[in-house]
Amino acid sequence: MNIYVCIKQVPDTETKIKLKPDFTWIDTSGIKWVMSPFDEYAVEEALRVKEKNAGSTVIVVSAGPTRVIECIRTALAMGADSGIHIEIPETADNNMTAKALANAMAKKETASVDLVFTGKEAIDDGSAQVSQLLAGFLGLPYVSVVLNVEYGAQSVKCKREIEGGAYEIVETALPAIIATQKGINEPRYATLPNIMKAKKKEIKTYKTSDLGISEGDQKIKFKNFELPPPKQAGKKVSGDPAAQAKELARLLHEEAKVI
Amino acid sequence: MGKILVIAEQRDGKLKKSTFELLGLATQSAPAQSANETYAVLLGDGVSGLTKELEQYGATSIYLIQDASLKFYSAESYTLGVLEAIKQASPDIVLASHSPTGRDFMPKIAASLGVGLASDCTQAQISGVNLKVRRPVYAGKATVEVEFLGQGPRLATIRPNAIGAPKPISAQTAKVIPISIQFTGLNTKVIEIVKGNSARPDVAEAPVVVSGGRSLKSAENFKIIEELADVLGAAVGASRAAVDAGYRAHRDQVGQTGKVVSPVLYIACGISGAIQHLAGMRTSKCIVAINTDPEAPIFQVADYGVIGDLFAVVPLLKEELKKIKEH
Ligand SMILES: Cc1cc2nc3c(=O)[nH]c(=O)nc-3n(C[C@H](O)[C@H](O)[C@H](O)COP(=O)(O)OP(=O)(O)OC[C@H]3O[C@@H](n4cnc5c(N)ncnc54)[C@H](O)[C@@H]3O)c2cc1C
């Protein structure tokens, strides 16, 4: 089985976001980059499938500037077999990214696709589009926000989170794309020997031109970045708990008018 | 004049409030002299009764797609249906809610049409055929404007509660246009919906959210948070520390790796306000923080701060709010 995992490198969640002076993007200097947390579940799930299916291969694909190779190495250290890095500007939109990922997987020289995992969204732009766009480009079905998978020979049954604490049980034919949600598994840590081994694993690099990607594949562009306006200091409600509760209720009702 | 297609969303035969928000956006941002044409598409099984409400909120033409296979939402069948409505309406703008449903199928629509999608928008404005939107990035640590490149309809999903809810508009009659589609040869099938065991609204959709943190100390203690939430018809949220401790399910987690919410009122009880938590709720319209530590970062974003013990304040607050509600 050839299992692909698409991962994205994003700023660590602790990052204080700063903007470029011309507001065209964030200022990336000094940022600590990590694998998007939801992608860790995707990598883990792929490794678990591999462990249950002898002879399987896990191939990690990531699109982005050269720095994303680090992120691919992290996945290789967790146990993935090889990597594909697609050199793409960090301003590439979801459409261009998904098309590049799809075209890399569809290349003759890369293994055929039996199963694809992605995180349910990347925590930087938070668009939650790539798994579905990938499905569009590869002509495969997809299931998003998946909490559990039962694997069959020709199909999988996924538990998909929807609103109000409800779930859908979705059955889909294979090959398919599955976007993982927190809770599906507990991602492993890379051990030191595996980190060493990962250094020797193969990472192929493609340029967008190798993959038939052109400027026209960018369908949206982010501009006019803004930081949220600093909040005015709020009101402190004082007194003993009874007085505080009474005053807060009054403020919410009469001043904020939200009750 | 722009043609706008709103994708109506219903579950269990009830329209979602977010659908009305979208219709409000489509109808109200039009200058009076050049009214937009507002189309809606409604998918489901036995849902024709809902067209009246879509009409009341301003839809002038409603595509009605009914089929037994649409009893449950499925990405594949919705994609087929919505694409057909887009073909018939040839809209300039297509709007859906950034709900678990909208966020699931809209990218597939974008891929099928070869156009861009602005997802999870929190500000939107329509003038003529132009759609101007802003959306949060880095879980709300910044926002951006989205520019659409190239030709074709502009697609957006709008975050529930982020834009105002409209009132029903004047009596007008909408044209209902049934579309029949053969839903065959699908690869995915929803076999079953497992209902949540709570009647409470979802954190991502609720207009009021009451959240608790690690300081609640147990799943049982969340009862006081639930009781306050019930008085307000609110959803119950939680910090990651509370989720990781097993007090609440992950679906209740608010923050960068949970849900990003912007309710009208967010009450944080015993939550310190770590950067990852703030990222998920700082766009809430009114924020209340109840915390024993006056230095807790949550107070920096709170409109109303109560320095105090949540175990004392929350039950009393519940009683006070109950009085106001009953009045
Ligand atoms: C990759 C990553 C992703 C993360 N994603 C998220 C996320 O999505 N959401 C999230 O919430 N966190 C997230 N976190 C965790 C975050 O950093 C914090 O650890 C977490 O938010 C803390 O939760 P807390 O406020 O409940 O606990 P604490 O930080 O321990 O705060 C407890 C607070 O309760 C107060 N308190 C104690 N007793 C009482 C009392 N009796 N009455 C009133 N107040 C009291 C204390 O003063 C304190 O301020 C993430 C972390 C990482 C590394």
XYZ file of C-alpha atoms and ligand atoms in Angstrom:
639
model
C 0.000 0.000 0.000
C 1.317 3.449 -0.872
C 0.220 5.893 1.765
C 0.761 9.590 1.208
C 0.664 12.185 3.970
C 0.463 15.885 3.127
C 1.900 18.082 5.843
C 2.442 21.789 6.313
C 5.004 23.676 8.325
C 3.486 26.527 10.332
C 4.564 29.004 13.014
C 4.593 27.482 16.487
C 1.359 28.209 18.375
C 3.272 30.419 20.857
C 4.269 32.811 18.043
C 3.429 36.485 18.479
C 2.483 37.481 14.967
C 4.183 40.600 13.555
C 3.502 42.118 10.158
C 5.745 43.249 7.336
C 5.888 47.053 7.148
C 3.907 47.020 3.892
C 1.235 44.692 5.391
C 1.568 42.195 2.519
C 2.447 39.239 4.752
C 3.573 38.423 8.252
C 7.139 39.125 9.311
C 8.590 35.626 9.472
C 11.877 36.593 11.123
C 12.527 34.751 14.365
C 9.573 32.411 13.962
C 9.934 28.878 15.261
C 8.441 26.565 12.641
C 6.656 23.328 13.507
C 4.501 20.703 11.837
C 0.873 21.824 11.931
C -0.587 19.919 14.924
C -3.396 18.276 12.927
C -0.817 16.923 10.469
C 0.911 15.036 13.287
C -2.256 12.964 13.593
C -2.173 12.371 9.833
C 1.423 11.109 9.985
C 0.646 8.890 12.972
C -2.410 7.393 11.288
C -0.404 6.620 8.142
C 2.271 4.888 10.221
C -0.346 2.785 12.010
C -1.838 1.681 8.694
C 1.623 0.807 7.437
C 2.361 -1.263 10.534
C -0.790 -3.317 9.933
C -0.110 -3.806 6.228
C 3.268 -5.379 5.566
C 5.070 -3.982 2.562
C 3.437 -0.567 2.780
C 5.269 2.690 2.248
C 4.556 6.086 3.800
C 5.508 9.061 1.634
C 5.376 12.551 3.138
C 4.711 15.487 0.842
C 5.094 19.120 1.785
C 4.902 22.268 -0.319
C 6.671 25.433 0.758
C 10.034 27.189 0.942
C 13.237 25.223 1.643
C 12.609 25.405 5.405
C 9.783 22.841 5.114
C 12.372 20.098 4.548
C 12.879 20.218 8.354
C 9.236 19.368 8.781
C 9.518 16.470 6.330
C 12.511 15.214 8.357
C 10.393 15.304 11.490
C 7.837 13.036 9.800
C 10.620 10.751 8.532
C 11.936 10.560 12.092
C 8.479 9.508 13.259
C 8.776 6.617 10.803
C 7.734 7.717 7.306
C 9.814 6.178 4.515
C 10.527 8.991 2.092
C 9.643 12.575 1.383
C 8.727 14.880 -1.449
C 9.386 18.576 -1.132
C 7.659 20.938 -3.533
C 9.312 24.325 -3.734
C 6.542 26.853 -3.688
C 6.352 30.403 -2.325
C 4.780 30.695 1.132
C 2.201 33.031 -0.388
C 0.828 30.242 -2.618
C -2.897 29.761 -2.031
C -4.667 26.500 -1.243
C -5.526 25.875 -4.877
C -1.958 26.137 -6.124
C -0.692 24.091 -3.197
C -3.256 21.331 -3.655
C -2.647 21.151 -7.380
C 1.109 20.908 -6.825
C 0.617 18.139 -4.222
C -1.749 16.274 -6.560
C 0.543 16.590 -9.554
C 3.519 15.371 -7.534
C 1.563 12.284 -6.456
C 0.345 11.682 -10.004
C 3.868 11.771 -11.481
C 4.893 8.547 -13.223
C 8.066 8.279 -11.168
C 6.198 8.502 -7.849
C 4.282 5.598 -6.345
C 0.599 5.204 -7.196
C -1.840 6.487 -4.576
C -3.710 4.016 -2.349
C -4.538 6.278 0.585
C -3.877 9.912 1.464
C -3.915 11.573 4.878
C -3.909 15.284 5.645
C -4.642 17.254 8.793
C -8.176 18.657 8.960
C -6.733 22.151 8.564
C -3.425 23.944 8.882
C -3.321 26.277 11.860
C -1.754 29.173 9.935
C -4.352 30.157 7.348
C -6.919 27.786 8.846
C -8.696 27.461 5.524
C -9.457 23.727 5.722
C -9.465 23.438 1.937
C -6.503 21.351 0.848
C -7.885 17.848 1.431
C -10.999 18.609 -0.609
C -9.112 20.424 -3.377
C -6.708 17.503 -3.519
C -9.706 15.211 -3.910
C -10.852 17.377 -6.780
C -7.487 17.292 -8.537
C -6.897 13.566 -7.974
C -10.500 12.606 -8.701
C -10.765 10.772 -5.376
C -13.395 10.804 -2.628
C -12.580 12.443 0.706
C -13.764 12.480 4.278
C -12.862 15.458 6.466
C -12.570 15.967 10.245
C -12.117 12.270 10.935
C -11.961 10.885 14.483
C -11.731 7.193 13.758
C -11.220 4.919 10.774
C -12.161 1.267 10.295
C -10.062 -0.057 7.455
C -11.470 -2.593 4.979
C -9.946 -4.060 1.836
C -11.819 -1.895 -0.657
C -13.302 0.762 1.552
C -13.014 2.578 4.867
C -15.587 3.619 7.430
C -14.853 6.982 9.006
C -16.280 8.648 12.053
C -16.602 12.288 11.052
C -17.213 15.072 13.557
C -20.139 17.354 12.841
C -21.885 19.959 14.964
C -23.540 19.596 18.340
C -21.414 16.672 19.450
C -22.858 14.483 16.696
C -20.932 12.221 14.348
C -21.450 10.851 10.893
C -20.341 7.387 9.983
C -19.199 7.718 6.393
C -18.194 4.845 4.168
C -15.971 5.556 1.224
C -14.345 3.552 -1.527
C -10.535 3.421 -1.679
C -8.327 5.138 -2.686
C -9.532 8.087 -0.649
C -8.351 11.175 1.169
C -8.821 11.349 4.915
C -8.368 14.583 6.893
C -7.565 13.888 10.538
C -8.946 15.586 13.637
C -7.403 15.618 17.120
C -8.514 12.533 19.005
C -7.959 10.017 16.195
C -4.701 8.848 17.783
C -1.815 9.947 19.978
C 1.130 10.886 17.737
C 4.426 9.210 18.650
C 7.607 11.075 19.416
C 10.641 10.527 17.248
C 13.308 8.546 19.093
C 16.970 9.479 18.780
C 17.913 6.441 16.627
C 15.005 7.234 14.329
C 16.060 10.863 14.071
C 19.485 9.632 12.956
C 17.946 7.206 10.475
C 15.739 9.932 9.064
C 18.771 11.875 7.957
C 19.532 9.166 5.404
C 16.022 8.862 4.011
C 15.358 10.175 0.539
C 13.660 13.529 -0.047
C 12.876 14.369 -3.658
C 12.444 18.010 -4.585
C 10.217 19.352 -7.327
C 9.900 22.868 -8.591
C 6.460 24.116 -9.550
C 7.591 24.093 -13.178
C 8.250 20.322 -12.903
C 4.633 19.918 -11.898
C 2.931 22.051 -14.521
C 2.012 24.751 -12.030
C 1.758 28.304 -13.268
C 0.792 31.658 -11.839
C -2.790 31.163 -13.014
C -3.195 28.378 -10.448
C -3.217 30.998 -7.713
C -6.910 31.829 -7.309
C -6.884 34.038 -4.235
C -4.376 36.314 -2.589
C -4.194 37.586 0.992
C -3.520 41.298 1.332
C -3.859 44.213 3.753
C -2.789 42.223 6.799
C -3.941 43.712 10.081
C -3.368 42.935 13.733
C -6.455 42.941 15.910
C -6.909 46.367 17.504
C -5.629 46.391 21.094
C -8.507 45.997 23.475
C -9.471 48.832 25.761
C -8.919 47.967 29.367
C -12.084 46.304 30.581
C -14.123 47.118 33.645
C -13.292 45.350 36.896
C -16.309 44.295 38.878
C -15.587 44.528 42.585
C -17.215 43.564 45.856
C -17.954 40.248 47.495
C -19.064 37.392 45.202
C -22.761 38.269 45.626
C -22.164 41.921 44.757
C -19.898 40.945 41.855
C -22.500 38.566 40.429
C -25.255 41.152 40.742
C -23.226 43.941 39.182
C -21.917 41.754 36.350
C -25.443 40.624 35.486
C -26.591 44.252 35.434
C -23.676 45.337 33.209
C -24.297 42.522 30.744
C -27.970 43.391 30.595
C -27.944 47.199 30.679
C -24.549 48.277 29.394
C -23.326 45.578 27.008
C -26.931 44.603 26.198
C -25.893 41.039 25.441
C -28.419 39.424 27.772
C -26.528 44.392 -9.922
C -25.086 41.131 -8.696
C -26.497 37.654 -8.701
C -25.904 35.959 -5.411
C -26.490 32.321 -4.634
C -26.890 31.418 -0.972
C -26.517 27.771 -0.075
C -29.175 27.146 2.540
C -28.299 24.730 5.297
C -30.796 22.640 7.154
C -30.421 19.860 9.613
C -33.343 17.693 10.684
C -35.694 19.869 8.655
C -34.738 23.122 10.367
C -32.878 25.955 8.682
C -29.718 27.135 10.374
C -29.536 30.692 11.655
C -26.397 31.144 9.560
C -28.521 30.750 6.429
C -30.474 33.862 7.408
C -27.211 35.697 8.064
C -26.129 34.888 4.508
C -29.452 35.982 3.048
C -29.172 39.200 5.051
C -25.711 39.819 3.622
C -26.958 39.162 0.098
C -30.023 41.390 0.315
C -28.965 44.195 2.643
C -25.670 45.194 1.153
C -27.356 46.017 -2.134
C -27.952 49.697 -2.757
C -31.710 50.164 -3.042
C -31.644 51.301 -6.667
C -29.780 48.228 -7.880
C -31.137 45.403 -5.806
C -29.196 42.174 -5.959
C -30.857 39.067 -7.220
C -30.745 36.649 -4.348
C -30.980 32.987 -5.181
C -31.002 30.207 -2.653
C -30.439 26.511 -3.114
C -31.985 24.124 -0.619
C -31.120 20.437 -0.497
C -32.779 17.713 1.539
C -35.531 15.155 1.720
C -39.020 16.550 2.299
C -37.830 20.094 2.961
C -40.075 22.046 0.583
C -41.820 23.604 3.603
C -38.664 25.578 4.343
C -38.812 27.630 1.147
C -41.288 30.031 2.842
C -38.680 31.055 5.386
C -36.016 31.550 2.719
C -38.499 33.746 0.920
C -39.196 35.800 4.048
C -35.502 36.491 4.431
C -35.146 37.761 0.900
C -34.527 34.892 -1.524
C -36.212 35.707 -4.832
C -35.587 32.363 -6.540
C -35.135 29.107 -4.716
C -33.682 25.984 -6.270
C -35.170 23.036 -4.488
C -33.337 19.739 -4.711
C -35.093 16.907 -2.942
C -34.109 13.290 -2.937
C -34.233 10.407 -0.482
C -30.425 10.253 -0.677
C -30.252 13.824 0.646
C -31.735 12.820 3.974
C -28.205 13.051 5.327
C -25.641 15.553 4.143
C -22.959 14.049 1.984
C -20.156 15.976 0.318
C -20.583 14.205 -2.992
C -24.331 14.646 -3.380
C -24.270 18.252 -2.139
C -21.480 19.038 -4.587
C -23.548 17.626 -7.465
C -26.628 19.560 -6.389
C -24.914 22.867 -5.742
C -22.989 22.670 -9.019
C -26.263 22.198 -10.870
C -27.796 25.223 -9.130
C -24.689 27.250 -10.007
C -25.036 26.147 -13.626
C -28.650 27.303 -13.731
C -28.227 30.560 -11.796
C -24.769 31.540 -13.124
C -24.200 33.643 -9.985
C -21.468 36.218 -9.476
C -21.148 35.285 -5.820
C -21.775 32.026 -3.956
C -22.095 32.075 -0.169
C -22.185 29.221 2.322
C -21.748 29.023 6.056
C -18.359 27.986 7.454
C -20.127 25.226 9.327
C -19.045 21.587 9.460
C -21.162 21.194 6.312
C -20.170 24.298 4.339
C -16.500 23.976 5.082
C -16.623 20.376 3.912
C -18.087 20.743 0.422
C -17.274 24.316 -0.651
C -13.614 23.609 -1.493
C -14.843 20.794 -3.723
C -17.139 23.256 -5.515
C -14.166 25.598 -5.934
C -12.053 22.774 -7.367
C -14.838 21.781 -9.765
C -15.274 25.336 -11.023
C -11.559 26.123 -11.005
C -12.093 29.241 -8.920
C -10.891 30.506 -5.553
C -12.658 30.208 -2.221
C -12.312 32.597 0.705
C -13.077 30.470 3.726
C -14.092 31.369 7.258
C -14.722 35.043 6.525
C -15.703 37.222 9.456
C -16.412 40.402 7.481
C -18.143 40.576 4.137
C -19.495 43.271 1.924
C -21.138 42.989 -1.445
C -21.391 45.774 -3.963
C -22.709 44.823 -7.352
C -20.791 41.779 -8.521
C -17.934 42.403 -6.088
C -17.411 40.559 -2.862
C -15.047 42.085 -0.337
C -14.129 39.874 2.590
C -11.747 39.723 5.506
C -10.814 36.607 7.414
C -8.680 35.697 10.385
C -5.313 34.006 9.931
C -3.070 32.451 12.591
C -6.256 31.713 14.516
C -7.203 35.359 14.757
C -3.779 36.731 15.652
C -4.133 38.710 12.403
C -6.731 39.292 9.706
C -6.390 39.646 5.954
C -8.428 40.827 3.030
C -8.931 38.212 0.333
C -8.471 39.239 -3.263
C -10.029 36.978 -5.862
C -7.856 36.432 -8.929
C -9.031 35.390 -12.369
C -12.547 34.927 -13.694
C -15.578 33.058 -12.436
C -17.892 33.289 -9.474
C -16.508 34.459 -6.120
C -16.941 31.796 -3.452
C -16.917 32.390 0.280
C -17.815 30.604 3.482
C -18.840 32.932 6.294
C -18.258 32.172 9.955
C -21.530 31.673 11.871
C -22.434 34.636 14.147
C -19.759 36.867 12.637
C -22.108 38.989 10.579
C -25.380 40.304 11.930
C -28.592 38.321 11.895
C -31.250 40.088 9.819
C -34.961 40.435 10.475
C -37.347 38.904 7.958
C -38.055 41.391 5.191
C -41.284 42.397 3.490
C -43.762 40.039 1.993
C -42.530 39.061 -1.417
C -42.902 35.873 -3.346
C -40.045 33.726 -4.439
C -40.027 31.487 -7.441
C -39.399 27.890 -6.421
C -37.491 25.971 -9.086
C -37.281 22.235 -8.492
C -34.167 20.522 -9.785
C -34.077 16.777 -10.101
C -30.774 14.991 -10.114
C -29.881 11.318 -10.352
C -27.648 10.673 -7.390
C -26.017 7.483 -8.612
C -22.509 6.078 -8.666
C -21.383 7.937 -5.554
C -18.197 6.815 -3.820
C -19.102 7.956 -0.330
C -22.146 7.199 1.713
C -23.239 8.454 5.107
C -24.388 5.305 6.840
C -25.463 6.751 10.113
C -25.627 9.914 12.190
C -24.720 9.362 15.813
C -26.416 12.115 17.768
C -24.607 13.963 20.480
C -25.974 13.224 23.931
C -26.491 16.872 24.670
C -29.218 19.270 23.699
C -26.796 22.153 24.104
C -25.779 24.213 21.075
C -22.419 23.728 19.414
C -19.553 25.977 20.591
C -18.785 27.060 17.045
C -22.347 28.176 16.358
C -23.730 29.384 19.679
C -24.292 33.115 20.252
C -23.210 32.677 23.884
C -20.385 30.448 25.132
C -19.525 29.723 28.764
C -16.086 28.123 29.068
C -14.242 26.489 31.899
C -10.578 25.710 32.418
C -8.285 23.432 34.350
C -9.371 25.132 37.564
C -12.721 23.294 37.414
C -10.720 20.297 38.688
C -13.140 17.591 37.510
C -15.696 16.693 34.885
C -18.407 16.756 37.586
C -17.565 20.312 38.585
C -18.357 21.409 35.036
C -21.950 21.090 36.172
C -21.816 24.677 37.468
C -20.612 25.845 34.037
C -23.400 23.836 32.383
C -26.021 25.316 34.669
C -24.936 28.855 33.851
C -24.889 27.917 30.155
C -28.407 26.536 30.378
C -29.784 29.789 31.759
C -28.261 31.599 28.780
C -29.020 28.970 26.132
C -25.270 28.880 25.728
C -22.750 26.329 24.545
C -20.152 24.995 26.966
C -16.545 25.507 25.930
C -13.276 24.486 27.539
C -9.586 25.265 27.542
C -7.203 22.675 26.254
C -5.985 21.966 29.758
C -9.555 21.028 30.727
C -9.890 18.846 27.622
C -6.538 17.136 28.126
C -7.488 16.434 31.737
C -10.571 14.657 30.410
C -13.136 17.083 31.872
C -14.626 17.827 28.437
C -14.542 16.344 24.941
C -12.191 17.845 22.360
C -15.142 19.144 20.362
C -15.676 21.706 23.161
C -12.098 23.001 23.044
C -11.767 26.653 22.186
C -8.489 27.886 20.760
C -5.913 27.550 18.084
C -6.115 23.766 18.010
C -9.777 23.657 18.924
C -12.621 25.795 17.689
C -12.289 29.437 16.847
C -15.425 31.187 18.004
C -16.840 34.703 17.937
C -20.040 34.673 19.944
C -21.847 37.760 21.158
C -20.870 36.829 24.714
C -17.966 34.672 25.909
C -17.628 33.934 29.606
C -14.242 32.462 30.581
C -14.310 30.836 34.007
C -10.959 29.938 35.535
C -9.095 30.190 32.237
C -5.689 31.855 32.305
C -5.822 33.162 28.720
C -2.838 31.457 27.102
C -2.034 32.780 23.628
C -3.516 29.630 22.023
C -6.769 30.089 23.912
C -7.020 33.823 23.177
C -6.518 33.037 19.495
C -9.752 31.099 19.582
C -12.043 33.611 21.275
C -10.628 37.123 21.201
C -12.998 38.234 18.425
C -16.007 37.557 20.660
C -18.091 40.703 20.931
C -18.233 40.800 24.718
C -15.788 38.896 26.912
C -16.198 38.202 30.615
C -13.368 36.711 32.664
C -13.753 35.220 36.110
C -10.377 34.387 37.624
C -8.715 34.453 41.045
C -5.456 35.800 39.625
C -5.582 39.529 38.828
C -2.501 39.072 36.625
C -4.108 36.411 34.415
C -3.660 37.382 30.729
C -7.357 36.722 30.075
C -8.105 40.074 31.755
C -6.232 41.846 28.941
C -8.986 40.917 26.495
C -11.914 40.955 28.909
C -14.571 43.674 28.710
C -15.674 42.740 32.218
C -13.326 41.198 34.713
C -14.298 39.544 37.955
C -11.389 38.807 40.257
C -12.787 36.024 42.319
C -13.392 32.350 42.896
C -15.474 30.865 40.119
C -16.993 28.317 42.505
C -18.519 31.217 44.438
C -19.282 33.636 41.599
C -20.653 31.365 38.867
C -23.638 29.929 40.810
C -24.577 33.425 42.028
C -24.247 34.830 38.527
C -26.554 32.098 37.303
C -29.228 33.193 39.792
C -28.855 36.873 38.868
C -29.088 36.169 35.146
C -32.066 33.915 35.702
C -33.876 36.824 37.353
C -33.127 39.071 34.376
C -34.180 36.377 31.897
C -37.445 35.763 33.689
C -38.274 39.409 33.875
C 0.482 23.294 20.268
C -0.406 23.837 21.343
C -1.728 24.090 21.049
C -2.592 24.576 22.047
N -3.905 24.824 21.715
C -4.744 25.281 22.666
C -6.125 25.545 22.369
O -6.593 25.364 21.244
N -6.917 25.990 23.371
C -6.462 26.211 24.645
O -7.260 26.611 25.497
N -5.183 25.962 24.941
C -4.320 25.488 23.991
N -3.022 25.206 24.352
C -2.676 25.190 25.780
C -2.398 26.547 26.377
O -1.043 26.862 26.166
C -2.691 26.519 27.903
O -1.909 25.521 28.486
C -4.138 26.267 28.268
O -4.993 27.113 27.514
C -4.338 26.503 29.754
O -5.635 26.166 30.145
P -6.304 26.799 31.460
O -6.406 28.267 31.254
O -7.526 26.051 31.718
O -5.264 26.404 32.583
P -4.212 27.278 33.387
O -3.314 28.004 32.471
O -3.626 26.359 34.374
O -5.085 28.382 34.100
C -5.976 28.137 35.112
C -6.486 29.485 35.563
O -7.522 29.306 36.496
C -7.389 30.262 37.525
N -8.055 29.693 38.703
C -7.657 28.688 39.492
N -8.588 28.427 40.438
C -9.609 29.286 40.226
C -10.854 29.507 40.879
N -11.252 28.757 41.909
N -11.646 30.485 40.405
C -11.264 31.249 39.351
N -10.089 31.076 38.710
C -9.268 30.101 39.140
C -5.912 30.470 37.680
O -5.665 31.746 38.218
C -5.437 30.359 36.235
O -5.428 31.624 35.590
C -2.137 24.769 23.361
C -0.798 24.521 23.654
C 0.058 24.070 22.666
C 1.500 23.824 23.025
